[in-house]
Structures are given as structure tokens and as C-alpha cells.
Coordinates of C-alpha atoms and ligand atoms in Angstrom, one line a residue:
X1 CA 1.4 20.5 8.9
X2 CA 4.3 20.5 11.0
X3 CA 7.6 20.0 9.5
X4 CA 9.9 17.4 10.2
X5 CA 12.7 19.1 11.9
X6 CA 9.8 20.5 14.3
X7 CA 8.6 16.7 14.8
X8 CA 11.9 15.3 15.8
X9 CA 12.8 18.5 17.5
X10 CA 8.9 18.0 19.9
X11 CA 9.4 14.1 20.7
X12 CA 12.7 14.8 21.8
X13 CA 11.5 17.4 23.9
X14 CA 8.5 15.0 25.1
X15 CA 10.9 12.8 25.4
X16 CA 13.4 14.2 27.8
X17 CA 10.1 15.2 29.7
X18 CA 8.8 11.4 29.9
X19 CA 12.7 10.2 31.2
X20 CA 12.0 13.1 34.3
X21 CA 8.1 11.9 34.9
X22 CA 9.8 8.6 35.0
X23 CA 12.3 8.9 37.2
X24 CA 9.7 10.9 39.7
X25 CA 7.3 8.2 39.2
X26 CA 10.3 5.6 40.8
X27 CA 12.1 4.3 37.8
X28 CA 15.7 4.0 38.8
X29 CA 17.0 6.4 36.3
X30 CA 20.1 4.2 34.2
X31 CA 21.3 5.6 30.9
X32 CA 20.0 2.7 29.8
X33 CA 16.5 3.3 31.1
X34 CA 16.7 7.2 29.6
X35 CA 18.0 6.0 26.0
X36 CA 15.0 3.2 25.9
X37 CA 12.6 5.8 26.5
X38 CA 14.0 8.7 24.6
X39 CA 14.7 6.5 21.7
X40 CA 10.8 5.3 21.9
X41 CA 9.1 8.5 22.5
X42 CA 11.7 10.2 18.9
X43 CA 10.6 6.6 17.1
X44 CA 6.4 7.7 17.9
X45 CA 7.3 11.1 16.9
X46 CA 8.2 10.3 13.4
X47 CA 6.1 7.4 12.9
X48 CA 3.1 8.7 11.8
X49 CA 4.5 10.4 8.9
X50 CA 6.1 6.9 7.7
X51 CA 4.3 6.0 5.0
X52 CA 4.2 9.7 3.6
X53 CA 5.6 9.5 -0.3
X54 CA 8.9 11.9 0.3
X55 CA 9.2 11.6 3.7
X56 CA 12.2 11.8 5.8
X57 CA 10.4 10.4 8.8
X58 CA 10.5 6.4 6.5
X59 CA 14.4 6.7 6.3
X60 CA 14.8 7.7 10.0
X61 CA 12.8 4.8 10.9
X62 CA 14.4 2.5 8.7
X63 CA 17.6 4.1 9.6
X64 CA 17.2 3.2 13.8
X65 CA 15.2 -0.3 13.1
X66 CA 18.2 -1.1 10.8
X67 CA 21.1 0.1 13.2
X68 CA 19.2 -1.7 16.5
X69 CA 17.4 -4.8 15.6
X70 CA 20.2 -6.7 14.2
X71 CA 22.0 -6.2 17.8
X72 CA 18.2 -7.1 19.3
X73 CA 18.2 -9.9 18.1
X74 CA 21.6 -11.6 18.1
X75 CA 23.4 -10.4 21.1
X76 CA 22.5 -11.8 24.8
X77 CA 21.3 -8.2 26.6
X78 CA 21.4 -6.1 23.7
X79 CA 18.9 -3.6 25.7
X80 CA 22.4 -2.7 27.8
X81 CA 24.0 -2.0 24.4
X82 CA 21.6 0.3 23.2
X83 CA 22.4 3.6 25.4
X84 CA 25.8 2.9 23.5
X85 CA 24.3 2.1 20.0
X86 CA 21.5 5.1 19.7
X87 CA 24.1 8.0 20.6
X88 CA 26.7 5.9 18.1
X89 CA 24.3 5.8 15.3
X90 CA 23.0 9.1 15.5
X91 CA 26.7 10.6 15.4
X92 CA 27.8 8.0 12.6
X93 CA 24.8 9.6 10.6
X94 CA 25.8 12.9 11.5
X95 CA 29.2 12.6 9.8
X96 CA 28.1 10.7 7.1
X97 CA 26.4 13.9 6.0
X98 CA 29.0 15.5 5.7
X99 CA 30.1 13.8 2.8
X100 CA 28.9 14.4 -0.8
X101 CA 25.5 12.7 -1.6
X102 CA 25.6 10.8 1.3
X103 CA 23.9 14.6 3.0
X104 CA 20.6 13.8 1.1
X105 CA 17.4 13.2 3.3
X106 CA 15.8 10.5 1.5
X107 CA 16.4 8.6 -2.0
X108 CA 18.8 5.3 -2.8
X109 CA 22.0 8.0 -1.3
X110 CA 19.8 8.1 2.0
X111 CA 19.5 4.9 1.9
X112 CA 23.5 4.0 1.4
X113 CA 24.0 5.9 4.4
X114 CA 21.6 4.0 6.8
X115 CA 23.2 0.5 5.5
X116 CA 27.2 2.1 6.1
X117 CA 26.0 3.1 9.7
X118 CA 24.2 -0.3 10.5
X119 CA 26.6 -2.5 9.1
X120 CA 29.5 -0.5 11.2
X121 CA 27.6 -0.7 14.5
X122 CA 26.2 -4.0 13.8
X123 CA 29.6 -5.3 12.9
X124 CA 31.7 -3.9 15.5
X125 CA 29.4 -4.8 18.5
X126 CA 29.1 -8.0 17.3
X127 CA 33.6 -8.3 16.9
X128 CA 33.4 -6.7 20.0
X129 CA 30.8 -9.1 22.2
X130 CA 30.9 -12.3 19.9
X131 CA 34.2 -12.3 18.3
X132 CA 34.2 -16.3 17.9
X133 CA 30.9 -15.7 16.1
X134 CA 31.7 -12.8 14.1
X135 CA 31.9 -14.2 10.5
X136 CA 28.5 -16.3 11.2
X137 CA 26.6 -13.5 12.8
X138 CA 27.7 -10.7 10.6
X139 CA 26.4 -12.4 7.3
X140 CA 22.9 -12.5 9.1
X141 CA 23.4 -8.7 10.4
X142 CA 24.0 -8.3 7.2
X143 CA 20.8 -10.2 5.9
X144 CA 18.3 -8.5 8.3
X145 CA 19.6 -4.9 7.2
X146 CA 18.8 -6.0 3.7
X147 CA 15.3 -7.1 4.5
X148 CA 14.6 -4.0 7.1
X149 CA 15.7 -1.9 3.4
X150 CA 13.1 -3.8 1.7
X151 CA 10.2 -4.7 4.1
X152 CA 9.2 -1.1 5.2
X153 CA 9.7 0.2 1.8
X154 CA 6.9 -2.2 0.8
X155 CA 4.6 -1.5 4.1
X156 CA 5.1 2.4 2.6
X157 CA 3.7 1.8 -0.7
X158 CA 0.2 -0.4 0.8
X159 CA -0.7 2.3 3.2
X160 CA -2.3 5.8 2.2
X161 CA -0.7 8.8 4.0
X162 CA -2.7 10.5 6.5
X163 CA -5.2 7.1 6.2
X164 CA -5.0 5.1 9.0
X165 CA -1.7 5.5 10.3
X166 CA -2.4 8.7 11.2
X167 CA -4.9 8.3 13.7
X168 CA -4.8 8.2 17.4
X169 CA -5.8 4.3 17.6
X170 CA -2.8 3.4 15.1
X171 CA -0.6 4.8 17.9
X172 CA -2.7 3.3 20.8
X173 CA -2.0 0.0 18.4
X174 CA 1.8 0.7 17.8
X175 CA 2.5 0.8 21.8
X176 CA 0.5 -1.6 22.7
X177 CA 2.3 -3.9 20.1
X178 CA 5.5 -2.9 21.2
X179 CA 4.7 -3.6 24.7
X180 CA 4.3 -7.3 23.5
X181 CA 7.3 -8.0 21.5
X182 CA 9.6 -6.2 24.2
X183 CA 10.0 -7.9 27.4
X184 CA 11.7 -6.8 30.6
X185 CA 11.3 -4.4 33.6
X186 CA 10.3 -1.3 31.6
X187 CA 8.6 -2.7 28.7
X188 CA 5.6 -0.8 29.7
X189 CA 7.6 2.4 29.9
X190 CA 8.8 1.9 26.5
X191 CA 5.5 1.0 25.3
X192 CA 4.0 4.0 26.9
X193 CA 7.0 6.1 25.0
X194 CA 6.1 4.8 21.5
X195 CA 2.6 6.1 22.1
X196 CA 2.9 9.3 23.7
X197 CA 5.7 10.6 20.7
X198 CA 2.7 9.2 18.7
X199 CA 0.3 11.8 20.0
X200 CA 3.1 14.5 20.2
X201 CA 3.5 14.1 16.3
X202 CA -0.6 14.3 15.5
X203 CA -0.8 17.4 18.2
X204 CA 1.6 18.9 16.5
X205 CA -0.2 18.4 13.2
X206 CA -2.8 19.4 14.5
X207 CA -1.4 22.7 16.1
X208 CA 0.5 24.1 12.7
X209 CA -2.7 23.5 10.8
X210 CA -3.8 26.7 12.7
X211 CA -2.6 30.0 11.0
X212 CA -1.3 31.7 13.5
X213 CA -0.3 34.8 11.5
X214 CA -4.1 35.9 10.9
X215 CA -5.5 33.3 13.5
X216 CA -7.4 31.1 10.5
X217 CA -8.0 27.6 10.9
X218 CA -6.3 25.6 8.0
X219 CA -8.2 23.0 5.9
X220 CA -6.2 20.7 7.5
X221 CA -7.2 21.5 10.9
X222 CA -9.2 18.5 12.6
X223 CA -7.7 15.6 10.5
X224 CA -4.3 14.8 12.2
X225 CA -6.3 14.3 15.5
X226 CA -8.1 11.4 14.7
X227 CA -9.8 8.9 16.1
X228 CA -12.0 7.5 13.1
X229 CA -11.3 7.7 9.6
X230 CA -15.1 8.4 8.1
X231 CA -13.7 7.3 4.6
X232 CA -12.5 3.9 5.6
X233 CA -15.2 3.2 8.3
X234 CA -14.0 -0.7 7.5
X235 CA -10.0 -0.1 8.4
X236 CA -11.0 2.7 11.4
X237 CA -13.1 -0.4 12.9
X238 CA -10.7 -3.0 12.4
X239 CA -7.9 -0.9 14.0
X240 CA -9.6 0.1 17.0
X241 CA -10.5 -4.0 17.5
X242 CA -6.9 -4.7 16.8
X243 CA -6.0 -2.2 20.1
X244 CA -8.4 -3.9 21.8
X245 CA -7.3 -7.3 21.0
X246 CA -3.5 -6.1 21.8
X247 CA -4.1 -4.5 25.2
X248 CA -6.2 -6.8 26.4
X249 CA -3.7 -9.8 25.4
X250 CA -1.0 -7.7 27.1
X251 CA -3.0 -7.3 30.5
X252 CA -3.0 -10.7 30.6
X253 CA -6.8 -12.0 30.0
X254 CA -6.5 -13.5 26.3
Ligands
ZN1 ZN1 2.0 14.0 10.3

């Protein structure tokens, strides 16, 4: 299985890939625009490894979704902000490891850092765009990294790793259900983004589960590409209706 510095290391890769097909394919490219997509096509990369028990890939997650929806959802155009908030939050985090116990990759001292770099972002965009709002809005930033710290934790512990969130349709699922919360020009893009890091992350699964050193095939090989999980023919079913139900509600006809 592929480790996670090589996951984060092949979305962003992807990613910078997807920004150029984009831009050929007529996007106007805006920093904006790039950051959306890049920031998408990373998210897909770690996601299916988010319910995995030590994984770093949960307090990543956690880590963006905490630093970003906050600003989302309380400041007018908060998409403009995020080309600003994404490069902020990754550097925050990158000094906060510097510092003793705050370095560690996952745990409650992983989780400290992810709540310093949200509530600095959060609060400082928010003094910065909403100043006459600041006291109001910054207790619910504050509220909503809270819940983010304890919602996900909870989605982690009723899911089975490498069950059915590791699975092609999962990702299928994950994009198309971003493309309906998100709206806006390139909602589609972003969507699209989310997906594709999705299938980066199971390919690459899928190619380290070949030894390459004596040219074996792993045990592993042929379960991160999956489209139907033959132990939980119930779940596999019910996720590729959910897809279904998604896309065709975001085409339009439901
Ligand atoms: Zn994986």
C-alpha cells in the first residue's frame, strides 16, 4: 500500500496536471480557480484512507475542512478567500511543527494543532472582512471547529477501512456530492477534482501492492481498485444507487 507522503505527494502531482487540462480545456486560469482545484484533487487523494485507524490522511482532512468551512460558510465569497486561506493554512501547519509535540502526525497534539491554525485563519479573516461582526461570528467559528473535531472522528469509527470507502463508486459518490453542495461556475471542475485525486489514491494502492523488487504481486493487489465489495454485497449496492441517485439529481432530471 502506498504510503502517505507518496499519496499527498501523487494528488498534488494530479493535481497540478488537472489545473493545466483545465486551463487548455478554456477555464480562465485565476489563482482562485487553480487553488479550488488543487485543494480538491489533494482532499480525493487522502480521502480514501480516512477512516483508516492511525491514519494521518483523518487529521489532514479534518485539518482543511476545519481551517475552510468556517470561512464557507460565514463570509459573503469565501471561494475568493480560499487561494489566500489553503496556502495560509498549509504554512501555519508547517511551523506549528516545528514546535514540540505539536510535530506529531496524528493523536489529541495533532489535533491541538489543526484547532490553533483554524481558529487563527478563521479568526483573522473574519476581523479582517467582518470586523463589526467579529465577536458574534468568531464564537460560531469557533463552534463549527469543535463539531468538525468531533463529527469526523465519529464517521471514522462506523466505517471499516478498506470497506466501502475504498472503492471506486465511494469516490464517484464523494464528487458527485460535492458537486451538489458547491455552487458556482466551476463547481463541476471541483467536483471532477474530488474524484479524480480519489482514483489517484486507489491507483496508487493498487500500484505499490506490486513488488517491484522480484516483480510479485502482493496479497493486496486487486483490492484498492474496487468497484464491488463481495463481502458487503448489501453496502456495494446501496452505494452504487446512491451515485446514481446523486448524478442524476445533479444533471438535473430528479
Ligand atoms: Zn488507501
Amino acid at each position: 500500500m502506498a504510503n502517505f507522503k507518496t499519496h499527498v505527494g501523487g494528488a498534488g502531482l494530479v493535481g497540478l496536471a488537472y489545473v493545466g487540462v483545465s486551463v487548455y480545456a478554456g477555464v480562465p486560469f485565476t489563482w482562485n480557480v487553480a487553488g479550488l482545484l488543487l485543494a480538491t484533487t489533494w482532499l480525493g487523494g487522502i480521502l480514501p484512507d480516512m477512516d483508516h485507524d492511525t491514519s494521518q490522511s483523518l487529521v489532514e482532512i479534518i485539518g482543511i475542512i476545519s481551517s475552510t468551512l468556517p470561512l464557507l460558510l460565514f463570509l459573503p465569497n469565501a471561494d475568493a478567500v480560499l487561494a489566500v486561506v489553503i496556502p495560509a493554512h498549509i504554512v501555519l501547519h508547517l511551523v506549528l511543527r516545528q514546535v514540540p509535540y505539536l510535530e506529531k502526525a496524528t493523536g489529541p497534539w495533532a489535533m491541538a494543532r489543526v484547532v490553533i491554525v483554524a481558529l487563527a485563519i478563521g479568526l483573522v479573516f473574519i476581523w479582517l472582512r467582518r470586523p463589526e461582526e467579529f465577536k458574534r461570528l468568531s464564537l460560531t467559528v469557533l463552534a463549527a471547529v469543535v463539531l468538525i473535531q468531533i463529527a469526523l472522528p465519529i464517521f471514522k469509527e462506523i466505517t471499516v477501512h478498506r470497506g466501502l470507502f475504498h472503492t471506486i463508486p465511494a469516490m464517484i459518490a464523494a464528487g458527485a456530492g460535492l458537486y451538489l453542495v458547491l455552487d458556482g461556475e466551476y463547481r463541476l471542475w471541483a467536483a471532477g477534482g474530488l474524484t479524480l485525486g480519489g482514483l489517484t489514491h486507489l491507483t496508487l494502492d493498487e500500484i505499490f501492492a506490486v513488488d517491484w523488487s522480484n516483480q510479485r504481486l502482493k496479497k493486496s493487489f486487486g483490492t484498492a481498485l474496487s468497484v464491488w465489495q463481495p463481502d458487503q454485497p448489501l453496502g456495494s449496492a446501496a452505494l452504487w444507487v446512491l451515485c446514481a441517485a446523486l448524478i442524476v439529481r445533479g444533471i438535473g432530471w430528479g
